[in-house]
Amino acid sequence: MRKKIIHILNTGTYSGAENVAITIVKNMRLQYNYDFIYVSLEGDIRNVCENNDIIFAPIKRMTISEVRRIIKQYKPDIIHAHDFTASVICANSVFRIPVISHLHNNSPWLKKYCFYSFAYLLSCLNINKILMVSKSILNEYVFGNLIRNKSIIISNPIDIYSIQQKAKLGKRKHSVNPVYDIIFLGRLSAPKNPQRFIEIISQVKENYPDIKVAMIGIGPLEDECINLIKEKKMDFNISLLGFMKNPYGILADAKMLCITSEWEGFGLVAVEALSLGIPVLATPVGGLPDIINSNCGALCKNNDQFVVEICKLLYDSVYWHEKSKNAFIQAQHLHNIQKYIAIINEIYCRDILERSYN
């Protein structure tokens, strides 16, 4: 008999955590005896699910009553909740259904004794397993030692060959796309700090007045970014491309990717760039130090370090080619899709087995 797994998220968009959930579903339903339902708020994610033949069950809000309505309708064997809010709500909505909490980022409140950190700790009493995309989440959580026995550090599912194929498709579809020197790829929101990226490009422009940059993504800081670009007189240099279903064709033609995040979970976009031979410059937060090294990019602690490294990559083609070659090599080391899916299956099987004995 096929088992039912619900993946539940407190968003309606398509970004990092959503990509992980979709990847798990697409790979596991072909190899194992599971049926999946994707549960979230309404939004662009509905189209993503429909395009991938995944059952989409919308909820009005992330509340206990809504989650219980979904449970009553689908009768899942396991609930796989992504990030903190969904984990807390699901843990308080179920009885005798295993809950997996999958944490994709290390929000600042993790480091504090506050309502949110206490709420998650109490919810862990009804959570069977906690998956964390980097060890920094466990190390920075103020109650990390109390949940260590339930926790597993597991990166993100990485299929570099799928990313490379998407890049080829993207190039064919948009064969007349302009070529950019630098790419920013992520939500225009506080964790990604897009304003800092614009400030860095403003400094680089002093040496490279014709530099071409693309910012791919949408978010609550979009208007602020538009105003800052105008204030810095960089309309000619920086293009805001909005959300792109397949940004990999543009990324593959760029010289580098810059990540200016204040905090991160894993940092999947860095691996995606490395898969395409694109050097990555990033802040040393979350899982990024485990992905990026000086051979394939650079970890930059301040704006000056970003500017120096950007200028060197733009100026020195030999230096860039060496970093690009090593980016491919690093991506091959990080490729893990089959191993990752096997680990998730093992966790599912263990939780279902434990439930049958209770």
Short mmCIF file of C-alpha atoms in Angstrom, two decimals:
data_model
loop_
_atom_site.label_atom_id
_atom_site.label_comp_id
_atom_site.label_asym_id
_atom_site.label_seq_id
_atom_site.Cartn_x
_atom_site.Cartn_y
_atom_site.Cartn_z
CA MET A 1 0.00 0.00 0.00
CA ARG A 2 1.37 3.42 -0.96
CA LYS A 3 2.05 5.80 1.91
CA LYS A 4 0.93 9.44 1.86
CA ILE A 5 3.38 12.23 2.65
CA ILE A 6 2.30 15.85 3.04
CA HIS A 7 4.85 18.59 2.42
CA ILE A 8 3.61 21.78 4.05
CA LEU A 9 5.03 25.30 3.72
CA ASN A 10 3.95 28.72 4.94
CA THR A 11 4.45 30.45 1.57
CA GLY A 12 2.82 30.67 -1.84
CA THR A 13 5.99 31.57 -3.69
CA TYR A 14 8.69 29.44 -5.29
CA SER A 15 12.12 29.83 -3.73
CA GLY A 16 14.73 27.75 -1.90
CA ALA A 17 12.65 25.69 0.54
CA GLU A 18 9.92 25.21 -2.05
CA ASN A 19 12.48 24.00 -4.57
CA VAL A 20 13.75 21.43 -2.06
CA ALA A 21 10.23 20.12 -1.40
CA ILE A 22 9.46 19.86 -5.13
CA THR A 23 12.79 18.09 -5.78
CA ILE A 24 12.09 15.54 -3.04
CA VAL A 25 8.63 14.80 -4.43
CA LYS A 26 9.74 14.52 -8.06
CA ASN A 27 12.58 12.12 -7.28
CA MET A 28 10.92 9.97 -4.60
CA ARG A 29 7.59 9.25 -6.26
CA LEU A 30 9.39 7.48 -9.12
CA GLN A 31 11.66 5.38 -6.92
CA TYR A 32 9.57 4.63 -3.84
CA ASN A 33 6.05 3.69 -2.79
CA TYR A 34 4.80 7.16 -1.82
CA ASP A 35 2.06 9.56 -2.82
CA PHE A 36 2.71 13.25 -2.13
CA ILE A 37 0.54 16.28 -1.48
CA TYR A 38 1.98 19.79 -1.49
CA VAL A 39 0.21 22.07 1.01
CA SER A 40 0.77 25.82 1.17
CA LEU A 41 -0.77 29.24 0.73
CA GLU A 42 -2.04 30.16 -2.73
CA GLY A 43 0.46 31.71 -5.13
CA ASP A 44 2.87 30.98 -7.96
CA ILE A 45 3.65 27.63 -6.37
CA ARG A 46 0.31 26.27 -7.65
CA ASN A 47 1.54 26.55 -11.24
CA VAL A 48 4.85 24.93 -10.31
CA CYS A 49 3.03 21.99 -8.75
CA GLU A 50 0.66 21.62 -11.69
CA ASN A 51 3.54 21.73 -14.19
CA ASN A 52 5.19 18.90 -12.25
CA ASP A 53 1.98 16.84 -11.81
CA ILE A 54 2.04 17.29 -8.03
CA ILE A 55 -1.23 17.46 -6.07
CA PHE A 56 -1.58 20.97 -4.65
CA ALA A 57 -3.82 21.54 -1.61
CA PRO A 58 -4.13 25.24 -0.71
CA ILE A 59 -4.73 26.57 2.78
CA LYS A 60 -6.08 30.04 3.59
CA ARG A 61 -3.62 30.61 6.45
CA MET A 62 -1.08 28.56 8.36
CA THR A 63 -3.32 27.71 11.31
CA ILE A 64 -4.04 24.63 13.38
CA SER A 65 -7.62 24.46 12.08
CA GLU A 66 -6.47 24.60 8.44
CA VAL A 67 -3.81 21.96 8.97
CA ARG A 68 -6.30 19.68 10.70
CA ARG A 69 -8.71 20.14 7.77
CA ILE A 70 -5.97 18.96 5.38
CA ILE A 71 -5.10 16.01 7.65
CA LYS A 72 -8.75 14.95 7.80
CA GLN A 73 -9.03 15.17 4.01
CA TYR A 74 -5.83 13.35 3.04
CA LYS A 75 -5.04 11.18 6.10
CA PRO A 76 -1.24 11.35 5.73
CA ASP A 77 1.21 8.84 7.15
CA ILE A 78 3.87 11.56 7.62
CA ILE A 79 3.86 15.35 7.69
CA HIS A 80 7.02 16.95 6.35
CA ALA A 81 6.90 20.58 7.54
CA HIS A 82 9.34 23.11 6.09
CA ASP A 83 10.77 25.89 8.27
CA PHE A 84 9.74 27.14 11.67
CA THR A 85 6.16 28.36 11.40
CA ALA A 86 4.91 25.30 9.54
CA SER A 87 6.79 23.05 11.98
CA VAL A 88 5.27 24.68 15.07
CA ILE A 89 1.72 24.66 13.67
CA CYS A 90 1.93 21.06 12.46
CA ALA A 91 3.45 19.82 15.73
CA ASN A 92 0.46 21.27 17.56
CA SER A 93 -2.11 19.98 15.07
CA VAL A 94 -1.48 16.24 15.13
CA PHE A 95 -1.73 13.23 17.36
CA ARG A 96 0.23 10.08 16.49
CA ILE A 97 1.18 11.27 12.99
CA PRO A 98 4.97 11.63 12.64
CA VAL A 99 6.11 15.20 11.99
CA ILE A 100 9.43 16.01 10.34
CA SER A 101 10.65 19.58 10.81
CA HIS A 102 12.89 20.72 7.96
CA LEU A 103 14.76 23.96 8.71
CA HIS A 104 16.14 25.83 5.71
CA ASN A 105 17.47 29.00 7.35
CA ASN A 106 18.89 30.30 10.60
CA SER A 107 16.80 33.36 11.41
CA PRO A 108 18.30 35.89 13.88
CA TRP A 109 15.82 34.99 16.64
CA LEU A 110 17.40 31.53 16.85
CA LYS A 111 20.24 33.10 18.79
CA LYS A 112 17.94 34.74 21.36
CA TYR A 113 15.86 33.66 24.33
CA CYS A 114 12.52 34.85 22.99
CA PHE A 115 8.95 33.74 22.29
CA TYR A 116 9.87 32.15 18.94
CA SER A 117 12.84 30.16 20.22
CA PHE A 118 10.79 28.85 23.18
CA ALA A 119 7.81 28.05 20.94
CA TYR A 120 9.95 25.95 18.62
CA LEU A 121 11.57 24.13 21.54
CA LEU A 122 8.19 23.18 23.03
CA SER A 123 6.92 22.06 19.64
CA CYS A 124 9.91 19.74 19.33
CA LEU A 125 8.29 17.53 21.96
CA ASN A 126 5.85 16.43 19.22
CA ILE A 127 8.37 16.41 16.36
CA ASN A 128 9.97 13.11 15.40
CA LYS A 129 12.96 14.30 13.41
CA ILE A 130 14.56 17.68 12.69
CA LEU A 131 16.42 18.18 9.43
CA MET A 132 18.79 21.16 9.24
CA VAL A 133 20.47 22.29 6.04
CA SER A 134 23.66 23.41 7.78
CA LYS A 135 25.36 22.87 11.11
CA SER A 136 25.21 26.62 11.75
CA ILE A 137 21.46 26.32 12.47
CA LEU A 138 22.01 23.81 15.28
CA ASN A 139 25.07 25.64 16.63
CA GLU A 140 23.36 29.04 16.68
CA TYR A 141 20.02 27.93 18.15
CA VAL A 142 20.03 28.85 21.85
CA PHE A 143 18.40 25.50 22.71
CA GLY A 144 20.40 23.51 20.16
CA ASN A 145 21.83 21.11 22.72
CA LEU A 146 18.32 20.12 23.87
CA ILE A 147 17.27 18.97 20.39
CA ARG A 148 20.60 17.58 19.19
CA ASN A 149 19.47 13.94 19.49
CA LYS A 150 16.55 14.56 17.12
CA SER A 151 18.57 16.55 14.63
CA ILE A 152 20.20 15.55 11.36
CA ILE A 153 22.42 17.86 9.33
CA ILE A 154 21.53 17.30 5.69
CA SER A 155 22.40 19.77 2.95
CA ASN A 156 20.08 20.34 0.01
CA PRO A 157 19.37 17.94 -2.84
CA ILE A 158 21.87 18.85 -5.55
CA ASP A 159 21.60 17.61 -9.12
CA ILE A 160 24.21 19.55 -11.06
CA TYR A 161 23.32 17.81 -14.34
CA SER A 162 19.70 18.98 -14.05
CA ILE A 163 20.90 22.56 -13.49
CA GLN A 164 23.20 22.36 -16.51
CA GLN A 165 20.33 21.05 -18.65
CA LYS A 166 18.07 23.90 -17.50
CA ALA A 167 20.80 26.37 -18.45
CA LYS A 168 20.93 24.96 -21.98
CA LEU A 169 17.14 25.19 -22.29
CA GLY A 170 17.22 28.75 -20.96
CA LYS A 171 19.81 29.79 -23.52
CA ARG A 172 17.76 28.31 -26.37
CA LYS A 173 14.57 29.99 -25.21
CA HIS A 174 16.19 33.40 -24.72
CA SER A 175 18.88 33.35 -27.38
CA VAL A 176 19.04 37.15 -27.57
CA ASN A 177 19.48 37.74 -23.83
CA PRO A 178 22.09 40.36 -22.92
CA VAL A 179 25.22 39.10 -21.18
CA TYR A 180 25.80 40.38 -17.65
CA ASP A 181 29.03 40.68 -15.71
CA ILE A 182 27.48 40.00 -12.30
CA ILE A 183 24.28 38.32 -11.15
CA PHE A 184 22.30 38.71 -7.93
CA LEU A 185 19.83 35.83 -7.67
CA GLY A 186 17.42 35.74 -4.74
CA ARG A 187 14.44 37.37 -3.05
CA LEU A 188 14.60 41.12 -2.63
CA SER A 189 14.16 40.83 1.12
CA ALA A 190 16.05 41.64 4.30
CA PRO A 191 17.85 38.27 4.67
CA LYS A 192 19.42 38.65 1.19
CA ASN A 193 20.35 42.33 1.73
CA PRO A 194 20.00 43.48 -1.91
CA GLN A 195 20.74 47.09 -0.92
CA ARG A 196 24.26 46.07 0.07
CA PHE A 197 24.70 44.46 -3.34
CA ILE A 198 23.71 47.74 -5.03
CA GLU A 199 26.17 49.65 -2.83
CA ILE A 200 28.97 47.26 -3.83
CA ILE A 201 28.20 47.66 -7.52
CA SER A 202 28.23 51.43 -7.04
CA GLN A 203 31.82 51.14 -5.82
CA VAL A 204 32.82 48.79 -8.65
CA LYS A 205 31.35 51.23 -11.16
CA GLU A 206 34.06 53.76 -10.24
CA ASN A 207 36.59 51.48 -11.99
CA TYR A 208 34.21 49.87 -14.51
CA PRO A 209 31.66 52.52 -15.58
CA ASP A 210 30.12 50.22 -18.23
CA ILE A 211 29.59 47.24 -15.91
CA LYS A 212 26.36 45.30 -16.58
CA VAL A 213 24.53 43.67 -13.67
CA ALA A 214 21.26 41.74 -13.33
CA MET A 215 19.20 41.30 -10.18
CA ILE A 216 16.84 38.33 -10.54
CA GLY A 217 14.05 38.01 -8.00
CA ILE A 218 11.12 39.80 -6.40
CA GLY A 219 10.30 40.74 -2.84
CA PRO A 220 9.24 43.43 -0.38
CA LEU A 221 12.37 45.52 -0.94
CA GLU A 222 11.84 45.89 -4.70
CA ASP A 223 10.74 49.54 -4.54
CA GLU A 224 13.60 50.38 -2.20
CA CYS A 225 16.06 48.78 -4.64
CA ILE A 226 14.58 50.73 -7.57
CA ASN A 227 14.95 54.00 -5.66
CA LEU A 228 18.52 53.20 -4.59
CA ILE A 229 19.52 52.36 -8.16
CA LYS A 230 18.11 55.72 -9.31
CA GLU A 231 19.79 57.55 -6.45
CA LYS A 232 23.14 56.00 -7.40
CA LYS A 233 22.48 56.79 -11.09
CA MET A 234 22.92 53.17 -12.09
CA ASP A 235 19.84 52.61 -14.27
CA PHE A 236 22.23 51.89 -17.15
CA ASN A 237 24.24 49.39 -15.10
CA ILE A 238 21.69 47.39 -13.09
CA SER A 239 18.69 45.60 -14.59
CA LEU A 240 15.91 44.33 -12.29
CA LEU A 241 14.60 41.25 -14.12
CA GLY A 242 12.00 40.15 -11.57
CA PHE A 243 11.08 36.51 -11.04
CA MET A 244 12.35 34.08 -13.66
CA LYS A 245 11.19 30.48 -13.84
CA ASN A 246 14.50 29.49 -15.40
CA PRO A 247 17.30 31.99 -14.66
CA TYR A 248 20.10 29.52 -15.41
CA GLY A 249 20.65 30.53 -19.03
CA ILE A 250 21.44 34.10 -17.95
CA LEU A 251 23.48 32.89 -14.97
CA ALA A 252 25.58 30.59 -17.18
CA ASP A 253 26.64 33.53 -19.38
CA ALA A 254 27.67 35.77 -16.46
CA LYS A 255 31.16 36.19 -15.04
CA MET A 256 30.21 35.75 -11.40
CA LEU A 257 27.43 35.46 -8.80
CA CYS A 258 27.37 37.70 -5.73
CA ILE A 259 25.56 36.76 -2.52
CA THR A 260 25.27 39.51 0.10
CA SER A 261 23.02 37.67 2.57
CA GLU A 262 22.78 38.67 6.21
CA TRP A 263 21.87 35.07 7.00
CA GLU A 264 21.40 31.87 5.03
CA GLY A 265 20.43 28.29 5.55
CA PHE A 266 22.26 26.21 2.98
CA GLY A 267 22.87 28.59 0.07
CA LEU A 268 21.63 26.49 -2.86
CA VAL A 269 22.03 29.28 -5.41
CA ALA A 270 25.79 29.15 -4.81
CA VAL A 271 25.90 25.48 -5.82
CA GLU A 272 23.74 26.21 -8.87
CA ALA A 273 26.25 28.84 -10.02
CA LEU A 274 29.23 26.55 -9.39
CA SER A 275 27.48 23.86 -11.44
CA LEU A 276 27.66 26.24 -14.40
CA GLY A 277 31.31 27.13 -13.85
CA ILE A 278 30.47 30.53 -12.37
CA PRO A 279 32.69 31.78 -9.51
CA VAL A 280 30.75 32.81 -6.40
CA LEU A 281 31.50 35.69 -4.04
CA ALA A 282 29.53 35.59 -0.80
CA THR A 283 29.25 36.61 2.80
CA PRO A 284 30.48 33.87 5.20
CA VAL A 285 27.07 33.03 6.70
CA GLY A 286 24.99 29.86 7.12
CA GLY A 287 26.12 26.97 4.94
CA LEU A 288 28.05 29.14 2.45
CA PRO A 289 31.50 28.51 4.03
CA ASP A 290 30.95 24.78 3.39
CA ILE A 291 30.27 25.47 -0.30
CA ILE A 292 32.63 28.27 -1.34
CA ASN A 293 36.40 28.40 -1.00
CA SER A 294 39.19 30.51 -2.43
CA ASN A 295 39.62 28.12 -5.37
CA CYS A 296 36.12 28.63 -6.78
CA GLY A 297 35.24 32.07 -5.44
CA ALA A 298 35.67 34.04 -2.24
CA LEU A 299 34.08 34.63 1.15
CA CYS A 300 33.95 38.39 1.72
CA LYS A 301 33.53 39.90 5.18
CA ASN A 302 33.12 43.51 4.04
CA ASN A 303 32.29 45.56 0.95
CA ASP A 304 35.92 46.36 0.18
CA GLN A 305 36.72 42.65 -0.10
CA PHE A 306 33.79 42.21 -2.49
CA VAL A 307 34.97 45.12 -4.64
CA VAL A 308 38.59 43.92 -4.81
CA GLU A 309 37.57 40.39 -5.79
CA ILE A 310 35.01 41.56 -8.36
CA CYS A 311 37.54 43.86 -10.01
CA LYS A 312 40.16 41.11 -10.15
CA LEU A 313 37.71 38.68 -11.78
CA LEU A 314 36.69 41.32 -14.31
CA TYR A 315 40.25 42.37 -15.11
CA ASP A 316 42.26 39.12 -15.02
CA SER A 317 40.91 36.51 -17.47
CA VAL A 318 43.46 33.90 -16.39
CA TYR A 319 42.36 34.33 -12.78
CA TRP A 320 38.68 34.03 -13.80
CA HIS A 321 39.25 30.88 -15.90
CA GLU A 322 41.04 29.18 -13.02
CA LYS A 323 38.17 29.98 -10.64
CA SER A 324 35.64 28.81 -13.26
CA LYS A 325 37.43 25.48 -13.73
CA ASN A 326 37.51 24.92 -9.98
CA ALA A 327 33.83 25.87 -9.72
CA PHE A 328 32.94 22.86 -11.88
CA ILE A 329 35.16 20.63 -9.73
CA GLN A 330 33.60 21.87 -6.49
CA ALA A 331 30.10 21.34 -7.87
CA GLN A 332 30.92 17.73 -8.73
CA HIS A 333 31.98 17.17 -5.11
CA LEU A 334 28.65 18.61 -3.91
CA HIS A 335 26.46 16.57 -6.31
CA ASN A 336 24.38 14.33 -4.04
CA ILE A 337 20.87 13.78 -5.41
CA GLN A 338 20.75 9.97 -5.16
CA LYS A 339 22.36 9.86 -1.72
CA TYR A 340 20.06 12.63 -0.49
CA ILE A 341 16.89 10.90 -1.65
CA ALA A 342 18.04 7.63 -0.07
CA ILE A 343 18.52 9.40 3.28
CA ILE A 344 15.05 10.99 3.13
CA ASN A 345 13.54 7.59 2.32
CA GLU A 346 15.33 6.05 5.29
CA ILE A 347 13.89 8.75 7.57
CA TYR A 348 10.38 8.22 6.18
CA CYS A 349 10.61 4.44 6.59
CA ARG A 350 11.85 4.73 10.17
CA ASP A 351 9.09 7.14 11.16
CA ILE A 352 6.37 5.01 9.55
CA LEU A 353 7.75 1.90 11.25
CA GLU A 354 7.89 3.63 14.64
CA ARG A 355 4.29 4.78 14.20
CA SER A 356 3.13 1.23 13.49
CA TYR A 357 4.58 0.07 16.84
CA ASN A 358 2.93 2.86 18.85
#
